[in-house]
Amino acid sequence: MEEAIANRNFDDLRELFKAEKKTVKDDEFVIVKIDGLLKKRGYRVMEVPSEQKEEFARLHFNFVMNCTKLGYCSKSTPILTLQDILEVSSIEECKHLFGLVEENMNEFKQPGFIETYQNIILRLCNDLLRRLSRTAETSFCGRIMFFLSRFLPLTEKSGVNFMGHFNTLNITTFEENEPTAESLLAATSSHHAATPSGATPGAEGEDMETGEIEEEAAKEIIVTPVMYRQFWSLQKFMSNPNLLYEKEKFVVFKKDLTAVLSLMTANKLEKFAAEDESEVAESRKKINNDVFFTKYLTSPKLLALQLNDSSFRRNFLIQTIIIFQYLNAESRFKPPAKKMVLNEEQSKFVHDYEDKCYRLLSDTMPRGTAFVAGLKRIMQRETEWNQWKNSNCPDLSEKADKGAMQMYKKRQRVPFNPNNLDLGTPELTKLWTYEPDVLKACKSDKRKFIPTLADFIRDPLDEMDPEQQVEEQYKSINEVSFQWRAARLLMHKAPGYVSKTEPKADPTTNMRDFLERTMYNAGKTIDEFKSGIEERERRDAEKRAASGEKKEAEARKKVEESLKRKLDTNTKSTTIAVSSPNPYTDPSLTDENLRQLATDLSKFSKKLAKLVGIDEGALQKTSSSSSNDEADRCYRILKEWAERNGTSGRGLLNLLIADLDVIEVATATMKKIHETST
């Protein structure tokens, strides 16, 4: 029989089992014998090399499970064999062998097995946890605890901290010696002061402490030795909150926590841009997958950097919120006889600072608001579990509806009617059935929301009119959004928006002036505004002419007075009665005079056109570089100016005075014309 078990031969084992049953009076003796042989074979399996141990253990376990199902051994033999194998294996080997327990969890939970396996598996896991270090083998401990939470039923009290005990052995050690902490903090501050802006501490070749995290461009937080001790001394209250029911301890806790939260409030972490949040979350996910610390380091040199870490802040604030919830919670394990009740002042402090912790978590990026919403749901769930423990952990399955499930009554099927369309919501159905032809409705004139050019420029044209007296700051053309809409509309509908410019012309740099000029020119082409613009231009011309005549009359008066004073000085004895012609009279220019002016100004044709405001574009198409053509072009420019503004020689000189070269030639020619006429 031992050979059949070693070879995992079911046929030989079956025959031997039948033969043994015939020789004994009770079948249990045969089953006990096979149980012993299977366990003995399990120990032999563990003598193989470590590389093959998992494979042989898996084969032997599957063989024992099949023997159990066939009735050759006891139901508890498979898990007991596996327990023996784990007991004689190293921790590294147990990490691989525990996979057998996890893989067969569903088999263990089958009816007929769960009653036998539950206590054995619980004892197996507890034995493993006692062998493991919570700090060195954190991941393996988590696997075991997670397996137990899935395997044991919800009403199993062994998985519940029924008495509400705290892990008071979790002690946080830090530099309580004041000189040591001050020296370390002083060294840190002096190092930051000596490091140039933009350089990292590691760039100078200085060794960093083990576990120290170097953050780029982090906001510097000033940490004093007092703040360092206040922060880390709070951990003793976190590991044993019952200390806070002592009045003296609560005063210390209140003072230290107030100082720490004030420091966090004064040094809030900067928010990430919306487009950077996903990148930050992805980078944090990669870091969390690579590195995991069971406890934070408590070096004084690290606290300033840790306070700049959002994960560190969140862990501390969550700790504080859990403590606050415990202090306010009603628990059957906090009897009033022990005075484990907060007074009114303490309750107000806990309530106010719990809200402050939630606000700080909301301001901690990334996704602070969503994080707080999730945390509040978790804390509400913890409150419900606390109530369940206060009720002595009742079986939740008893509250389930145990009545027979009624058959689902199918709804009457509504036949499809293409004329009665239902898209699920009334608004969507109304939108889809608004018109019989939806495509035609989309092309309807009612859906054309672009305003006409006349409607769009009506108000800006009124604002340009000086008679309306609209102040410059209230004009709609000053708004950037209006300029953007005006540019898009004028580009499509205004004829002069895009025009051919001179090669040497300066580009348009003032968008406001360009749009005003374009809207003004576009208004000239619209009948609604044409008469008003012409009337406005006429008024402006009259004002300019009146202003020019007034200035000219004043100048003429001053000259006459000067001449009169000179005549009075030269003729003291007699009065000269001879009247001489006034050289400042305004002569009228004839075609011959215009020809003479054009000949003298032929080399200034381009300047002449610009000065008198005549468009030379049409004249350039037929022109050449000869002097006669230049004289003809100047004559046409002067002729067109005379047709528009009259033949006033003085008015022409007033326009040409802007250019010294042109006015000098024109003045000499006008003098010749005046002498010839007199």
XYZ file of C-alpha atoms in Angstrom:
678
model
C 0.000 0.000 0.000
C 2.868 2.361 0.761
C 4.307 1.729 -2.711
C 0.939 2.443 -4.356
C 0.744 5.789 -2.492
C 4.335 6.645 -3.471
C 3.527 5.943 -7.140
C 0.106 7.659 -6.865
C -1.522 4.527 -8.379
C -5.292 4.562 -7.755
C -5.891 1.085 -9.221
C -3.452 -0.650 -6.866
C -4.690 1.421 -3.925
C -8.293 0.448 -4.681
C -7.451 -3.268 -4.700
C -5.411 -3.011 -1.511
C -8.191 -1.029 0.172
C -10.747 -3.716 -0.639
C -8.401 -6.468 0.567
C -7.727 -4.690 3.858
C -11.457 -4.151 4.487
C -12.002 -7.911 4.312
C -9.378 -8.643 6.970
C -10.630 -6.163 9.598
C -13.972 -5.781 11.270
C -14.157 -1.945 11.103
C -13.429 0.107 7.970
C -12.116 2.988 10.094
C -8.930 1.017 10.795
C -8.126 0.963 7.063
C -8.859 4.676 6.691
C -6.641 5.540 9.669
C -3.843 3.404 8.216
C -4.062 5.186 4.847
C -4.145 8.568 6.620
C -0.877 7.759 8.333
C 0.742 6.591 5.099
C -0.376 9.729 3.244
C 1.053 12.015 5.947
C 4.267 10.031 5.994
C 4.525 10.431 2.220
C 4.015 14.180 2.676
C 7.120 14.392 4.838
C 9.070 12.457 2.210
C 7.964 14.967 -0.424
C 9.563 17.805 1.548
C 12.962 16.108 1.328
C 13.294 16.895 -2.391
C 15.289 19.981 -3.526
C 13.632 23.390 -3.067
C 13.222 23.918 -6.818
C 11.029 20.804 -7.132
C 9.308 21.015 -3.752
C 6.253 22.984 -4.939
C 5.665 20.673 -7.899
C 5.848 17.481 -5.811
C 3.711 19.018 -3.041
C 1.049 19.971 -5.600
C 0.966 16.423 -7.051
C 0.754 14.823 -3.602
C -1.990 17.212 -2.428
C -4.104 16.544 -5.518
C -3.649 12.792 -4.986
C -4.817 13.072 -1.351
C -7.828 15.205 -2.369
C -8.879 12.531 -4.886
C -8.453 9.819 -2.217
C -10.739 11.807 0.055
C -13.410 12.115 -2.628
C -13.203 8.332 -3.276
C -13.502 7.590 0.450
C -10.032 6.057 0.946
C -9.049 8.528 3.707
C -10.543 11.019 6.156
C -11.925 14.388 5.014
C -9.389 16.272 7.113
C -6.357 14.423 5.696
C -5.671 16.775 2.726
C -5.551 19.977 4.788
C -3.666 18.256 7.651
C -1.095 16.960 5.174
C -0.722 20.465 3.757
C -0.378 21.867 7.277
C 2.431 19.421 8.030
C 4.200 20.375 4.809
C 4.003 24.097 5.675
C 5.307 23.520 9.193
C 8.547 21.911 7.969
C 9.109 24.475 5.160
C 10.998 27.738 5.237
C 9.173 31.069 4.917
C 10.277 31.519 1.301
C 8.942 28.043 0.485
C 5.698 28.774 2.355
C 5.105 31.791 0.116
C 4.881 29.425 -2.873
C 3.144 26.541 -1.098
C 0.415 28.802 0.300
C -0.810 29.118 -3.260
C -2.217 25.577 -2.873
C -4.461 26.820 -0.068
C -5.611 29.838 -2.105
C -6.273 27.815 -5.271
C -8.426 25.229 -3.483
C -10.476 27.676 -1.407
C -13.654 26.878 -3.325
C -13.096 23.143 -2.690
C -12.684 23.797 1.036
C -15.950 25.779 1.150
C -18.042 22.972 -0.356
C -20.754 21.437 1.892
C -19.313 18.517 3.816
C -15.814 20.059 3.859
C -16.377 23.526 5.348
C -17.335 22.148 8.781
C -14.162 20.039 8.961
C -11.729 22.469 7.310
C -12.733 25.774 8.924
C -10.924 25.411 12.248
C -7.939 23.599 10.710
C -7.389 26.334 8.113
C -7.779 29.040 10.762
C -5.139 27.309 12.919
C -2.851 26.861 9.870
C -3.034 30.556 9.023
C -2.506 31.681 12.604
C 0.574 29.463 12.867
C 1.975 31.076 9.728
C 1.230 34.592 11.016
C 3.046 33.867 14.270
C 6.134 32.823 12.296
C 6.109 35.950 10.117
C 7.346 39.448 10.843
C 4.694 42.109 10.246
C 7.307 44.568 9.005
C 9.607 42.256 7.008
C 6.895 39.995 5.512
C 4.081 42.498 5.140
C 2.945 41.275 1.733
C 2.697 37.615 2.807
C 0.806 38.573 5.969
C -1.619 40.517 3.800
C -2.161 37.466 1.557
C -3.030 35.315 4.565
C -5.403 37.896 6.060
C -7.066 38.449 2.722
C -7.545 34.705 2.286
C -9.143 34.410 5.721
C -11.516 37.275 4.989
C -12.731 35.445 1.873
C -12.802 31.963 3.365
C -14.431 32.515 6.746
C -18.147 33.376 6.862
C -19.211 36.888 7.799
C -20.472 35.778 11.223
C -17.153 34.177 12.190
C -16.102 36.126 15.291
C -12.475 35.025 15.111
C -11.984 37.509 12.273
C -13.501 40.397 14.263
C -11.775 42.596 16.840
C -14.680 41.828 19.096
C -13.282 43.433 22.253
C -12.002 46.536 20.494
C -8.339 46.095 21.428
C -5.626 48.393 20.045
C -2.147 47.414 18.925
C -0.286 49.257 21.668
C 2.942 47.498 20.683
C 3.118 49.684 17.575
C 5.602 52.210 18.949
C 7.004 55.036 16.817
C 10.558 55.936 17.779
C 11.929 59.396 17.064
C 14.629 61.790 18.286
C 13.218 62.895 21.626
C 16.598 64.273 22.667
C 16.335 68.017 22.049
C 20.017 68.738 21.231
C 20.112 65.903 18.701
C 16.956 67.056 16.920
C 18.117 70.676 16.873
C 21.501 69.783 15.427
C 19.944 67.683 12.647
C 17.410 70.380 11.759
C 20.123 73.052 11.819
C 22.260 70.965 9.466
C 19.297 70.569 7.131
C 18.472 74.291 7.070
C 22.103 75.313 6.513
C 22.384 72.814 3.672
C 19.309 74.272 1.950
C 20.702 77.771 2.395
C 24.020 76.780 0.803
C 22.386 75.032 -2.134
C 21.944 77.425 -5.108
C 18.505 77.938 -6.597
C 17.548 75.208 -9.020
C 20.295 72.795 -7.810
C 19.527 69.555 -6.036
C 21.261 68.575 -2.815
C 22.638 65.438 -4.375
C 24.414 67.486 -7.012
C 27.074 68.553 -4.501
C 28.008 64.952 -3.758
C 26.400 64.927 -0.291
C 25.084 61.524 0.800
C 21.351 61.282 1.433
C 19.941 59.351 4.332
C 18.468 55.924 3.596
C 14.875 56.310 2.489
C 15.169 60.097 2.014
C 13.118 61.334 -0.917
C 14.396 64.178 -3.028
C 11.574 66.351 -4.345
C 12.165 68.822 -7.123
C 10.913 72.396 -6.719
C 9.116 71.594 -3.448
C 7.897 74.442 -1.302
C 10.171 74.780 1.682
C 8.472 74.293 5.057
C 10.231 75.503 8.191
C 10.226 72.746 10.819
C 11.420 73.625 14.313
C 12.586 71.073 16.907
C 9.394 71.752 18.876
C 7.242 71.064 15.812
C 9.175 67.858 15.107
C 8.515 66.517 18.608
C 4.881 67.629 18.541
C 4.230 65.856 15.239
C 5.751 62.479 16.066
C 4.528 62.448 19.687
C 0.966 62.322 18.339
C 1.573 58.719 17.215
C 1.329 57.389 20.774
C -2.259 58.676 20.883
C -2.962 57.174 17.459
C -1.910 53.698 18.629
C -3.843 53.943 21.917
C -6.755 56.428 21.676
C -8.017 55.486 25.146
C -5.287 57.754 26.563
C -7.286 60.754 25.315
C -10.011 60.147 27.877
C -7.517 61.358 30.470
C -7.855 65.110 30.831
C -4.115 65.879 31.000
C -3.342 63.721 27.954
C -6.157 65.332 25.951
C -4.720 68.806 26.655
C -1.332 67.696 25.271
C -3.002 66.086 22.256
C -5.038 69.241 21.592
C -1.993 71.503 21.767
C 0.187 69.347 19.502
C -2.544 68.668 16.933
C -3.478 72.353 16.731
C 0.150 73.275 15.981
C 0.515 70.583 13.287
C -2.752 71.425 11.504
C -1.917 75.145 11.615
C 1.413 74.377 9.915
C -0.363 72.364 7.201
C -2.949 75.105 6.693
C -0.250 77.754 6.324
C 1.702 75.581 3.829
C -0.901 74.146 1.481
C 0.331 72.048 -1.398
C 0.118 73.682 -4.814
C -2.654 72.451 -7.062
C -1.773 70.616 -10.249
C -3.019 71.858 -13.582
C -5.948 69.929 -15.029
C -3.849 68.457 -17.811
C -1.086 67.445 -15.365
C -3.272 65.552 -12.864
C -3.432 62.401 -14.968
C 0.375 62.408 -15.398
C 0.911 62.903 -11.654
C -1.537 60.107 -10.816
C 0.212 57.791 -13.281
C 3.646 58.561 -11.842
C 2.405 57.995 -8.279
C 0.916 54.665 -9.364
C 4.284 53.570 -10.742
C 6.043 54.630 -7.531
C 3.509 52.795 -5.365
C 3.990 49.631 -7.407
C 7.747 49.734 -6.967
C 8.215 50.898 -3.373
C 6.192 50.283 -0.227
C 7.014 51.370 3.334
C 5.231 49.864 6.328
C 6.270 52.808 8.523
C 7.555 56.263 7.695
C 11.066 57.272 8.688
C 11.243 59.729 11.575
C 14.496 61.558 10.902
C 14.277 65.326 11.620
C 15.888 65.954 8.245
C 12.938 64.334 6.446
C 9.907 65.929 8.083
C 9.918 69.066 5.899
C 10.005 66.892 2.758
C 7.363 64.518 4.138
C 4.989 67.405 4.820
C 5.335 68.352 1.142
C 4.191 64.847 0.136
C 0.444 64.544 -0.481
C 0.392 60.827 0.456
C 2.085 61.546 3.805
C -0.398 64.303 4.594
C -3.346 62.121 3.653
C -2.181 59.254 5.860
C -1.786 61.551 8.862
C -5.141 63.290 8.351
C -6.938 59.962 7.900
C -5.365 58.761 11.158
C -6.718 61.846 12.901
C -10.223 61.409 11.456
C -10.322 57.747 12.578
C -9.346 58.778 16.109
C -12.037 61.484 16.144
C -14.661 58.987 15.017
C -13.637 56.545 17.771
C -13.828 59.254 20.446
C -17.386 60.150 19.431
C -18.595 56.591 18.743
C -20.822 54.687 21.127
C -19.235 51.344 21.959
C -20.189 48.624 24.389
C -16.485 48.342 25.310
C -16.324 51.906 26.652
C -18.298 51.652 29.900
C -19.256 54.982 31.526
C -17.827 53.699 34.822
C -14.342 54.150 33.358
C -15.212 57.762 32.437
C -14.488 57.097 28.749
C -16.738 59.981 27.696
C -15.755 63.400 26.363
C -17.051 66.551 27.995
C -18.764 69.326 26.033
C -15.588 71.317 25.363
C -13.690 68.251 24.159
C -16.582 67.186 21.926
C -16.671 70.652 20.308
C -12.910 70.514 19.665
C -13.219 67.059 18.066
C -16.121 68.158 15.863
C -14.430 71.395 14.699
C -11.076 69.789 13.965
C -12.659 66.860 12.163
C -14.174 69.367 9.724
C -10.762 71.065 9.438
C -9.107 67.732 8.554
C -11.672 67.141 5.823
C -11.017 70.626 4.410
C -7.272 70.005 4.361
C -7.830 66.673 2.588
C -10.043 68.416 0.033
C -7.237 70.930 -0.667
C -4.643 68.149 -1.036
C -4.084 67.271 -4.675
C -4.602 65.305 -6.796
C -8.419 64.933 -6.825
C -8.892 66.082 -3.262
C -12.663 66.526 -3.465
C -13.248 63.030 -4.859
C -10.907 61.573 -2.235
C -12.879 63.204 0.600
C -16.185 61.951 -0.808
C -14.847 58.379 -0.878
C -13.390 58.681 2.628
C -16.716 59.882 4.059
C -18.472 56.841 2.583
C -15.842 54.563 4.140
C -16.230 56.214 7.552
C -20.005 55.873 7.339
C -19.523 52.193 6.589
C -17.256 51.857 9.637
C -20.000 53.402 11.767
C -22.403 50.723 10.567
C -19.882 47.967 11.381
C -19.467 49.430 14.856
C -23.224 49.245 15.389
C -23.130 45.620 14.200
C -20.421 44.806 16.792
C -22.412 46.582 19.514
C -25.317 44.260 18.657
C -23.091 41.223 19.355
C -22.432 40.520 15.645
C -25.813 39.098 14.627
C -26.064 36.849 11.586
C -26.977 39.130 8.715
C -28.366 36.215 6.740
C -31.229 35.984 9.242
C -32.508 39.347 8.026
C -32.704 38.120 4.457
C -36.081 37.465 2.904
C -36.582 33.727 3.352
C -39.894 33.561 1.558
C -40.267 31.856 -1.765
C -39.249 34.059 -4.637
C -42.186 35.002 -6.792
C -42.077 34.425 -10.481
C -41.303 37.492 -12.496
C -44.346 38.682 -14.343
C -43.438 39.729 -17.813
C -44.723 43.007 -19.099
C -47.084 42.972 -21.980
C -45.131 43.503 -25.122
C -46.097 46.647 -26.982
C -46.084 46.214 -30.753
C -43.808 48.500 -32.673
C -45.521 51.479 -34.277
C -43.266 53.587 -36.506
C -45.633 56.549 -36.180
C -45.401 56.503 -32.367
C -41.687 56.844 -31.705
C -40.418 56.597 -28.123
C -36.712 57.258 -27.558
C -36.784 56.715 -23.790
C -37.199 60.275 -22.471
C -39.945 62.807 -23.319
C -37.457 65.547 -24.235
C -35.516 63.321 -26.632
C -38.733 62.054 -28.221
C -39.992 65.633 -28.598
C -36.721 66.688 -30.214
C -36.789 63.796 -32.682
C -40.483 64.222 -33.625
C -40.348 68.025 -33.898
C -40.500 67.803 -37.692
C -41.406 64.874 -39.945
C -38.208 65.406 -41.918
C -35.411 65.989 -39.404
C -32.787 66.770 -42.057
C -35.032 69.385 -43.611
C -35.654 70.906 -40.191
C -31.888 71.199 -39.635
C -31.601 73.163 -42.917
C -34.466 75.502 -42.011
C -33.943 79.255 -42.080
C -34.934 79.372 -38.434
C -31.669 77.683 -37.554
C -29.545 80.357 -39.235
C -28.317 82.332 -36.283
C -25.676 84.417 -38.130
C -26.828 88.095 -38.088
C -26.971 90.174 -41.226
C -24.180 92.651 -41.853
C -26.570 95.583 -41.458
C -27.855 94.382 -38.068
C -24.331 93.711 -36.816
C -22.746 97.079 -37.709
C -25.770 99.264 -36.865
C -24.764 99.935 -33.254
C -21.003 100.349 -33.932
C -21.770 102.914 -36.672
C -23.955 104.887 -34.289
C -21.148 104.821 -31.733
C -18.714 106.233 -34.349
C -20.989 109.265 -34.929
C -19.662 112.214 -32.867
C -23.203 113.561 -32.456
C -24.150 110.459 -30.447
C -21.483 111.457 -27.879
C -20.607 107.881 -26.921
C -17.567 107.812 -24.675
C -14.588 105.840 -25.899
C -14.584 103.359 -23.010
C -18.204 102.306 -23.651
C -17.816 101.499 -27.345
C -18.470 97.862 -28.247
C -15.423 97.784 -30.551
C -13.206 97.712 -27.438
C -14.433 94.233 -26.441
C -12.185 91.388 -27.580
C -15.141 89.036 -28.112
C -16.859 91.620 -30.328
C -13.681 92.080 -32.354
C -13.455 88.317 -32.887
C -17.096 88.087 -34.066
C -16.718 91.197 -36.236
C -13.579 89.831 -37.906
C -15.316 86.522 -38.775
C -18.471 88.195 -40.118
C -16.688 90.959 -42.071
C -14.303 88.415 -43.613
C -17.280 86.656 -45.248
C -19.636 89.577 -45.985
C -17.676 92.847 -46.140
C -16.283 93.612 -49.631
C -13.237 95.530 -48.401
C -12.028 93.214 -45.646
C -9.415 91.578 -47.861
C -7.860 94.024 -50.338
C -4.662 94.279 -52.335
C -2.121 96.436 -50.544
C 1.044 98.183 -51.641
C 4.177 96.011 -51.421
C 5.861 98.585 -49.205
C 2.750 99.390 -47.151
C 2.930 98.883 -43.397
C 0.971 95.882 -42.077
C -2.160 96.424 -39.993
C -1.223 96.210 -36.315
C -4.237 97.865 -34.660
C -7.202 95.495 -35.018
C -9.621 97.986 -33.507
C -8.885 100.739 -36.055
C -8.910 98.235 -38.921
C -12.346 96.888 -37.960
C -13.774 100.395 -37.500
C -12.533 101.412 -40.943
C -13.851 98.205 -42.537
C -17.299 98.554 -40.919
C -17.446 102.209 -41.970
C -16.608 101.348 -45.595
C -19.060 98.429 -45.530
C -21.782 100.805 -44.323
C -21.266 102.931 -47.447
C -22.374 99.982 -49.579
C -25.622 99.419 -47.615
C -28.596 101.625 -48.557
C -29.743 101.873 -44.942
C -26.560 103.643 -43.849
C -25.421 105.236 -47.115
C -27.357 108.525 -46.775
C -26.431 108.891 -43.112
C -22.717 108.355 -43.792
C -22.777 110.858 -46.667
C -24.510 113.407 -44.462
C -21.912 112.793 -41.748
C -19.039 113.235 -44.212
C -20.614 116.455 -45.497
C -20.879 117.833 -41.983
C -17.286 116.858 -41.274
C -16.117 118.551 -44.495
C -17.984 121.725 -43.611
C -16.479 121.728 -40.165
C -12.997 121.217 -41.575
C -13.547 123.961 -44.196
C -14.914 126.367 -41.611
C -12.014 125.633 -39.347
C -9.544 126.140 -42.208
C -11.158 129.433 -43.328
C -11.150 130.709 -39.784
C -7.481 129.931 -39.372
C -6.708 131.481 -42.786
C -8.654 134.652 -41.954
C -6.826 134.987 -38.685
C -3.473 134.571 -40.455
C -4.472 137.073 -43.156
C -5.519 139.576 -40.513
C -2.205 139.251 -38.743
C -0.283 139.787 -42.005
C -2.361 142.835 -42.935
C -1.757 144.345 -39.539
C 1.973 143.738 -39.929
C 2.038 145.345 -43.400
C 0.026 148.259 -42.132
C 2.536 148.853 -39.371
C 5.371 148.773 -41.928
C 3.597 151.271 -44.261
C 2.918 153.600 -41.377
C 6.631 153.531 -40.492
C 7.898 154.190 -44.096
C 5.432 156.996 -44.937
C 5.330 159.419 -42.051
C 4.598 162.630 -44.009
C 2.073 161.626 -46.627
C -0.582 158.974 -46.959
C -0.279 156.738 -49.929
C -3.672 156.396 -51.531
C -2.616 153.806 -53.984
C -4.277 150.435 -53.417
C -2.088 147.470 -54.192
C -3.426 143.987 -54.793
C -3.418 141.664 -51.738
C -0.859 138.904 -52.340
C -2.776 136.667 -49.933
C -5.954 136.520 -51.948
C -7.053 133.026 -52.981
C -6.551 132.687 -56.790
C -8.709 130.309 -58.806
C -6.703 127.694 -60.723
C -7.437 127.189 -64.424
C -6.562 124.115 -66.519
C -3.470 125.962 -67.765
C -2.416 126.638 -64.185
C -2.960 122.950 -63.305
C -0.827 121.962 -66.336
C 1.979 124.242 -65.185
C 1.795 122.854 -61.630
C 1.764 119.263 -62.957
C 4.877 119.915 -65.063
C 6.811 121.344 -62.096
C 5.617 118.579 -59.714
C 6.127 115.657 -62.145
C 8.916 114.104 -60.062
C 6.645 114.096 -56.969
C 3.681 112.243 -58.477
C 3.408 109.571 -55.766
C 3.787 112.103 -52.954
C 1.267 114.409 -54.638
C -1.384 111.645 -54.834
C -0.904 110.761 -51.185
C -1.004 114.392 -50.025
C -4.244 115.319 -51.840
C -5.901 111.969 -50.982
C -6.314 110.602 -54.526
C -6.109 106.827 -55.218
C -3.288 106.415 -57.756
C -3.980 102.702 -58.369
C -5.986 103.269 -61.523
C -3.418 105.748 -62.870
C -0.449 103.345 -62.415
C -1.840 100.756 -64.866
C -1.203 102.986 -67.911
C 1.844 104.884 -66.696
C 5.504 104.524 -67.691
C 8.753 106.008 -66.451
C 9.002 108.940 -68.961
C 8.731 112.484 -67.686
C 5.770 113.372 -69.980
C 3.756 110.495 -68.509
C 4.669 111.642 -65.001
C 3.447 115.166 -65.836
C 0.199 113.767 -67.276
C -0.316 111.629 -64.140
C 0.193 114.682 -61.939
C -2.242 116.647 -64.090
C -4.909 113.942 -63.747
C -4.344 113.846 -59.983
C -4.722 117.641 -59.720
C -7.696 117.640 -62.068
C -9.517 114.993 -60.033
C -8.728 116.882 -56.821
C -10.102 120.153 -58.373
C -13.320 118.356 -59.397
C -13.828 117.145 -55.859
C -12.719 120.162 -53.823
C -12.809 123.174 -56.190
C -10.031 125.213 -57.770
C -8.813 126.991 -54.649
C -5.053 127.546 -54.935
C -4.774 128.348 -51.237
C -6.580 125.081 -50.356
C -4.126 123.135 -52.524
C -1.132 124.738 -50.811
C -2.605 123.910 -47.408
C -2.628 120.203 -48.368
C 0.898 120.233 -49.854
C 2.468 121.942 -46.838
C 2.963 118.493 -45.189
C 5.951 117.844 -47.514
C 8.716 120.478 -47.623
C 10.017 119.512 -51.084
C 6.592 119.574 -52.693
C 5.431 122.828 -51.037
C 8.641 124.587 -52.060
C 8.119 123.790 -55.761
C 4.366 124.453 -55.576
C 4.877 127.835 -53.863
C 7.341 128.968 -56.570
C 4.919 127.933 -59.327
C 1.967 129.649 -57.643
C 4.059 132.836 -57.369
C 4.729 132.726 -61.129
C 1.043 132.176 -61.823
C 0.116 135.151 -59.604
C 2.683 137.462 -61.267
C 1.513 136.486 -64.735
C -2.136 137.115 -63.848
C -1.326 140.599 -62.446
